[in-house]
PDB file of C-alpha atoms in Angstrom:
ATOM      1  CA  MET D   1      -0.139  -0.043  -0.006  1.00 85.00           C
ATOM      2  CA  ILE D   2       1.399   3.563  -0.980  1.00 95.00           C
ATOM      3  CA  LEU D   3       0.747   6.392   1.632  1.00 98.00           C
ATOM      4  CA  PRO D   4       1.125   9.577  -0.456  1.00 98.00           C
ATOM      5  CA  VAL D   5       0.691  11.744   2.114  1.00 98.00           C
ATOM      6  CA  THR D   6       3.385  10.310   4.819  1.00 98.00           C
ATOM      7  CA  LEU D   7       5.628   9.371   2.251  1.00 98.00           C
ATOM      8  CA  THR D   8       5.991  13.131   0.515  1.00 98.00           C
ATOM      9  CA  ALA D   9       6.102  13.831   4.616  1.00 98.00           C
ATOM     10  CA  ALA D  10       8.677  11.801   5.367  1.00 98.00           C
ATOM     11  CA  GLY D  11      10.562  12.485   2.320  1.00 98.00           C
ATOM     12  CA  ALA D  12      10.102  16.383   2.917  1.00 98.00           C
ATOM     13  CA  SER D  13      11.286  16.319   6.127  1.00 98.00           C
ATOM     14  CA  ALA D  14      14.427  14.589   5.461  1.00 98.00           C
ATOM     15  CA  LEU D  15      15.332  17.200   3.247  1.00 98.00           C
ATOM     16  CA  ILE D  16      13.965  20.210   6.152  1.00 98.00           C
ATOM     17  CA  ASN D  17      16.288  18.048   8.430  1.00 98.00           C
ATOM     18  CA  LEU D  18      18.804  18.408   6.312  1.00 98.00           C
ATOM     19  CA  TRP D  19      18.618  22.097   5.537  1.00 98.00           C
ATOM     20  CA  LEU D  20      19.067  22.360   9.274  1.00 98.00           C
ATOM     21  CA  ALA D  21      21.989  20.692   9.387  1.00 98.00           C
ATOM     22  CA  LEU D  22      23.680  22.866   6.966  1.00 98.00           C
ATOM     23  CA  ARG D  23      22.586  25.605   8.566  1.00 98.00           C
ATOM     24  CA  VAL D  24      24.072  24.249  12.138  1.00 98.00           C
ATOM     25  CA  GLY D  25      27.204  23.389   9.817  1.00 97.00           C
ATOM     26  CA  GLN D  26      27.526  27.492   8.863  1.00 98.00           C
ATOM     27  CA  LYS D  27      27.423  28.430  12.305  1.00 97.00           C
ATOM     28  CA  ARG D  28      29.925  26.066  13.735  1.00 97.00           C
ATOM     29  CA  SER D  29      32.257  27.132  10.970  1.00 97.00           C
ATOM     30  CA  ALA D  30      31.776  30.879  11.269  1.00 96.00           C
ATOM     31  CA  ALA D  31      32.424  30.564  15.208  1.00 96.00           C
ATOM     32  CA  LYS D  32      34.945  27.819  14.990  1.00 97.00           C
ATOM     33  CA  VAL D  33      33.544  25.531  16.831  1.00 97.00           C
ATOM     34  CA  SER D  34      33.792  22.020  15.739  1.00 94.00           C
ATOM     35  CA  ILE D  35      32.252  20.267  18.881  1.00 95.00           C
ATOM     36  CA  GLY D  36      29.722  21.581  21.198  1.00 95.00           C
ATOM     37  CA  ASP D  37      28.608  25.368  21.182  1.00 96.00           C
ATOM     38  CA  GLY D  38      31.502  27.125  22.796  1.00 97.00           C
ATOM     39  CA  GLY D  39      29.118  29.136  24.316  1.00 97.00           C
ATOM     40  CA  ASN D  40      28.018  30.839  21.045  1.00 97.00           C
ATOM     41  CA  GLU D  41      24.559  31.596  20.803  1.00 97.00           C
ATOM     42  CA  PRO D  42      23.090  32.190  17.491  1.00 97.00           C
ATOM     43  CA  LEU D  43      24.948  28.525  16.994  1.00 98.00           C
ATOM     44  CA  ILE D  44      23.059  27.123  20.168  1.00 98.00           C
ATOM     45  CA  ALA D  45      19.518  28.113  18.534  1.00 98.00           C
ATOM     46  CA  ARG D  46      20.517  26.758  15.197  1.00 98.00           C
ATOM     47  CA  MET D  47      21.094  23.635  17.093  1.00 98.00           C
ATOM     48  CA  ARG D  48      18.207  23.447  19.090  1.00 98.00           C
ATOM     49  CA  ALA D  49      16.413  24.221  15.953  1.00 98.00           C
ATOM     50  CA  GLN D  50      17.343  21.248  14.579  1.00 98.00           C
ATOM     51  CA  ALA D  51      16.996  19.434  17.887  1.00 98.00           C
ATOM     52  CA  ASN D  52      13.527  20.330  18.312  1.00 98.00           C
ATOM     53  CA  PHE D  53      12.669  19.259  14.833  1.00 98.00           C
ATOM     54  CA  ILE D  54      14.282  15.929  15.613  1.00 98.00           C
ATOM     55  CA  GLU D  55      11.632  15.708  18.642  1.00 98.00           C
ATOM     56  CA  TYR D  56       8.557  16.454  17.152  1.00 98.00           C
ATOM     57  CA  THR D  57       8.585  14.896  13.367  1.00 98.00           C
ATOM     58  CA  PRO D  58       8.820  10.971  13.955  1.00 98.00           C
ATOM     59  CA  ILE D  59       5.946  11.052  16.291  1.00 98.00           C
ATOM     60  CA  VAL D  60       4.077  12.629  13.453  1.00 98.00           C
ATOM     61  CA  LEU D  61       5.319  10.615  10.403  1.00 98.00           C
ATOM     62  CA  ILE D  62       4.231   7.825  12.577  1.00 98.00           C
ATOM     63  CA  LEU D  63       0.537   9.432  13.202  1.00 98.00           C
ATOM     64  CA  PHE D  64       0.025  10.649   9.538  1.00 98.00           C
ATOM     65  CA  ALA D  65       0.936   7.157   8.515  1.00 98.00           C
ATOM     66  CA  LEU D  66      -1.257   4.999  11.089  1.00 98.00           C
ATOM     67  CA  ILE D  67      -4.189   7.648  10.097  1.00 97.00           C
ATOM     68  CA  GLU D  68      -3.829   6.729   6.217  1.00 97.00           C
ATOM     69  CA  LEU D  69      -3.795   3.353   6.954  1.00 97.00           C
ATOM     70  CA  ALA D  70      -6.054   3.533   8.810  1.00 95.00           C
ATOM     71  CA  ALA D  71      -8.551   6.304   6.863  1.00 94.00           C
ATOM     72  CA  GLY D  72      -6.697   6.774   3.572  1.00 94.00           C
ATOM     73  CA  SER D  73      -5.646  10.091   2.543  1.00 95.00           C
ATOM     74  CA  SER D  74      -7.673  12.924   2.639  1.00 96.00           C
ATOM     75  CA  ILE D  75      -7.191  16.464   1.656  1.00 98.00           C
ATOM     76  CA  LEU D  76      -7.903  17.300   5.733  1.00 97.00           C
ATOM     77  CA  LEU D  77      -4.157  15.088   5.923  1.00 98.00           C
ATOM     78  CA  TRP D  78      -2.346  16.474   3.022  1.00 98.00           C
ATOM     79  CA  SER D  79      -3.133  20.067   4.704  1.00 98.00           C
ATOM     80  CA  ALA D  80      -2.132  19.154   8.051  1.00 98.00           C
ATOM     81  CA  MET D  81       0.885  18.242   6.283  1.00 98.00           C
ATOM     82  CA  ALA D  82       1.460  21.321   5.026  1.00 98.00           C
ATOM     83  CA  VAL D  83       0.771  23.208   8.013  1.00 98.00           C
ATOM     84  CA  TYR D  84       3.364  20.923   9.664  1.00 98.00           C
ATOM     85  CA  LEU D  85       5.970  21.542   7.403  1.00 98.00           C
ATOM     86  CA  ILE D  86       5.633  25.071   6.560  1.00 98.00           C
ATOM     87  CA  GLY D  87       6.155  25.664  10.416  1.00 98.00           C
ATOM     88  CA  ARG D  88       8.950  23.485  11.270  1.00 98.00           C
ATOM     89  CA  VAL D  89      11.175  25.571   8.414  1.00 98.00           C
ATOM     90  CA  ALA D  90       9.470  29.093  10.299  1.00 98.00           C
ATOM     91  CA  HIS D  91      10.424  27.991  13.247  1.00 98.00           C
ATOM     92  CA  GLY D  92      14.059  27.270  11.713  1.00 98.00           C
ATOM     93  CA  PHE D  93      14.364  31.015  10.918  1.00 98.00           C
ATOM     94  CA  GLY D  94      11.970  31.903  13.671  1.00 98.00           C
ATOM     95  CA  MET D  95      14.851  30.594  15.661  1.00 98.00           C
ATOM     96  CA  ASP D  96      17.646  32.696  14.084  1.00 97.00           C
ATOM     97  CA  GLY D  97      15.169  35.627  15.203  1.00 96.00           C
ATOM     98  CA  TRP D  98      12.492  36.171  12.961  1.00 97.00           C
ATOM     99  CA  SER D  99      10.106  35.756  16.278  1.00 96.00           C
ATOM    100  CA  ILE D 100       6.383  35.667  14.386  1.00 98.00           C
ATOM    101  CA  GLY D 101       8.349  32.637  12.388  1.00 98.00           C
ATOM    102  CA  ARG D 102       8.758  30.961  15.830  1.00 98.00           C
ATOM    103  CA  SER D 103       5.495  31.624  17.822  1.00 98.00           C
ATOM    104  CA  PHE D 104       3.964  30.109  13.924  1.00 98.00           C
ATOM    105  CA  GLY D 105       5.875  26.952  14.212  1.00 98.00           C
ATOM    106  CA  ILE D 106       5.192  25.640  17.610  1.00 98.00           C
ATOM    107  CA  LEU D 107       1.447  26.813  17.085  1.00 98.00           C
ATOM    108  CA  ALA D 108       1.549  24.928  13.843  1.00 98.00           C
ATOM    109  CA  THR D 109       3.407  21.733  15.475  1.00 98.00           C
ATOM    110  CA  PHE D 110       1.285  21.891  18.418  1.00 98.00           C
ATOM    111  CA  ILE D 111      -1.870  22.530  17.016  1.00 98.00           C
ATOM    112  CA  VAL D 112      -1.240  19.123  14.013  1.00 98.00           C
ATOM    113  CA  MET D 113       0.257  17.313  16.733  1.00 98.00           C
ATOM    114  CA  VAL D 114      -2.539  17.646  18.716  1.00 98.00           C
ATOM    115  CA  GLY D 115      -5.247  17.038  15.873  1.00 98.00           C
ATOM    116  CA  LEU D 116      -3.971  13.664  14.620  1.00 98.00           C
ATOM    117  CA  ALA D 117      -3.623  12.355  17.855  1.00 98.00           C
ATOM    118  CA  LEU D 118      -7.135  13.102  18.387  1.00 98.00           C
ATOM    119  CA  TYR D 119      -8.475  12.247  15.188  1.00 97.00           C
ATOM    120  CA  ALA D 120      -5.910   9.037  15.835  1.00 97.00           C
ATOM    121  CA  ILE D 121      -7.581   8.151  19.057  1.00 97.00           C
ATOM    122  CA  THR D 122     -11.250   8.464  17.474  1.00 96.00           C
ATOM    123  CA  ILE D 123     -10.425   6.512  14.291  1.00 95.00           C
ATOM    124  CA  PRO D 124     -11.617   3.265  16.082  1.00 93.00           C
ATOM    125  CA  TYR D 125     -14.383   4.279  17.849  1.00 91.00           C
ATOM    126  CA  MET D 126     -15.581   5.939  14.436  1.00 88.00           C
ATOM    127  CA  THR D 127     -15.170   2.389  12.049  1.00 77.00           C
ATOM    128  CA  PRO D 128     -18.039   0.116  12.407  1.00 74.00           C
ATOM    129  CA  ALA D 129     -17.098  -2.694  14.530  1.00 63.00           C
ATOM    130  CA  HIS D 130     -16.434  -6.219  13.563  1.00 54.00           C
ATOM    131  CA  VAL D 131     -17.591  -8.597  15.469  1.00 43.00           C
ATOM    132  CA  VAL D 132     -15.648 -11.647  15.056  1.00 45.00           C
ATOM    133  CA  THR D 133     -18.007 -14.734  16.752  1.00 46.00           C
ATOM    134  CA  THR D 134     -15.740 -17.840  17.573  1.00 48.00           C
ATOM    135  CA  GLU D 135     -18.079 -19.354  14.343  1.00 48.00           C
ATOM    136  CA  MET D 136     -16.071 -16.689  11.884  1.00 47.00           C
ATOM    137  CA  VAL D 137     -13.069 -17.842  13.438  1.00 49.00           C
ATOM    138  CA  ARG D 138     -13.725 -21.729  12.743  1.00 54.00           C
ATOM    139  CA  GLN D 139     -14.878 -20.573   9.129  1.00 60.00           C
ATOM    140  CA  GLY D 140     -10.980 -18.903   8.773  1.00 56.00           C
TER     141      GLY D 140
END
């Protein structure tokens, strides 16, 4: 089964993570810090932007995949994916001082994650129950 929303989100997430890593590398080079943060605030901010991305993205991707497997692709799922990814890019820029980007990124991340979590929780209860009887089990 192909999961287009999840595959798109995972691929885009890998590219965003690479972009965040390259930005850390730029600050490391400029600050001449090869290991750690050297107490350099701009470097610390970029390192946190990437770490924050890594902290949230795996669970969001898992939620996308499980929801898409259970309920299929939908415009709502595509929209949530777009909002999440745009929010994560905005957050990366926000950690460089663009406060609106950071605020939007945080808000987008939390709203999408809570929305996906609640949707995932409700799917089993909104789906018609399949009653498995002893006879059905014997018939195989």
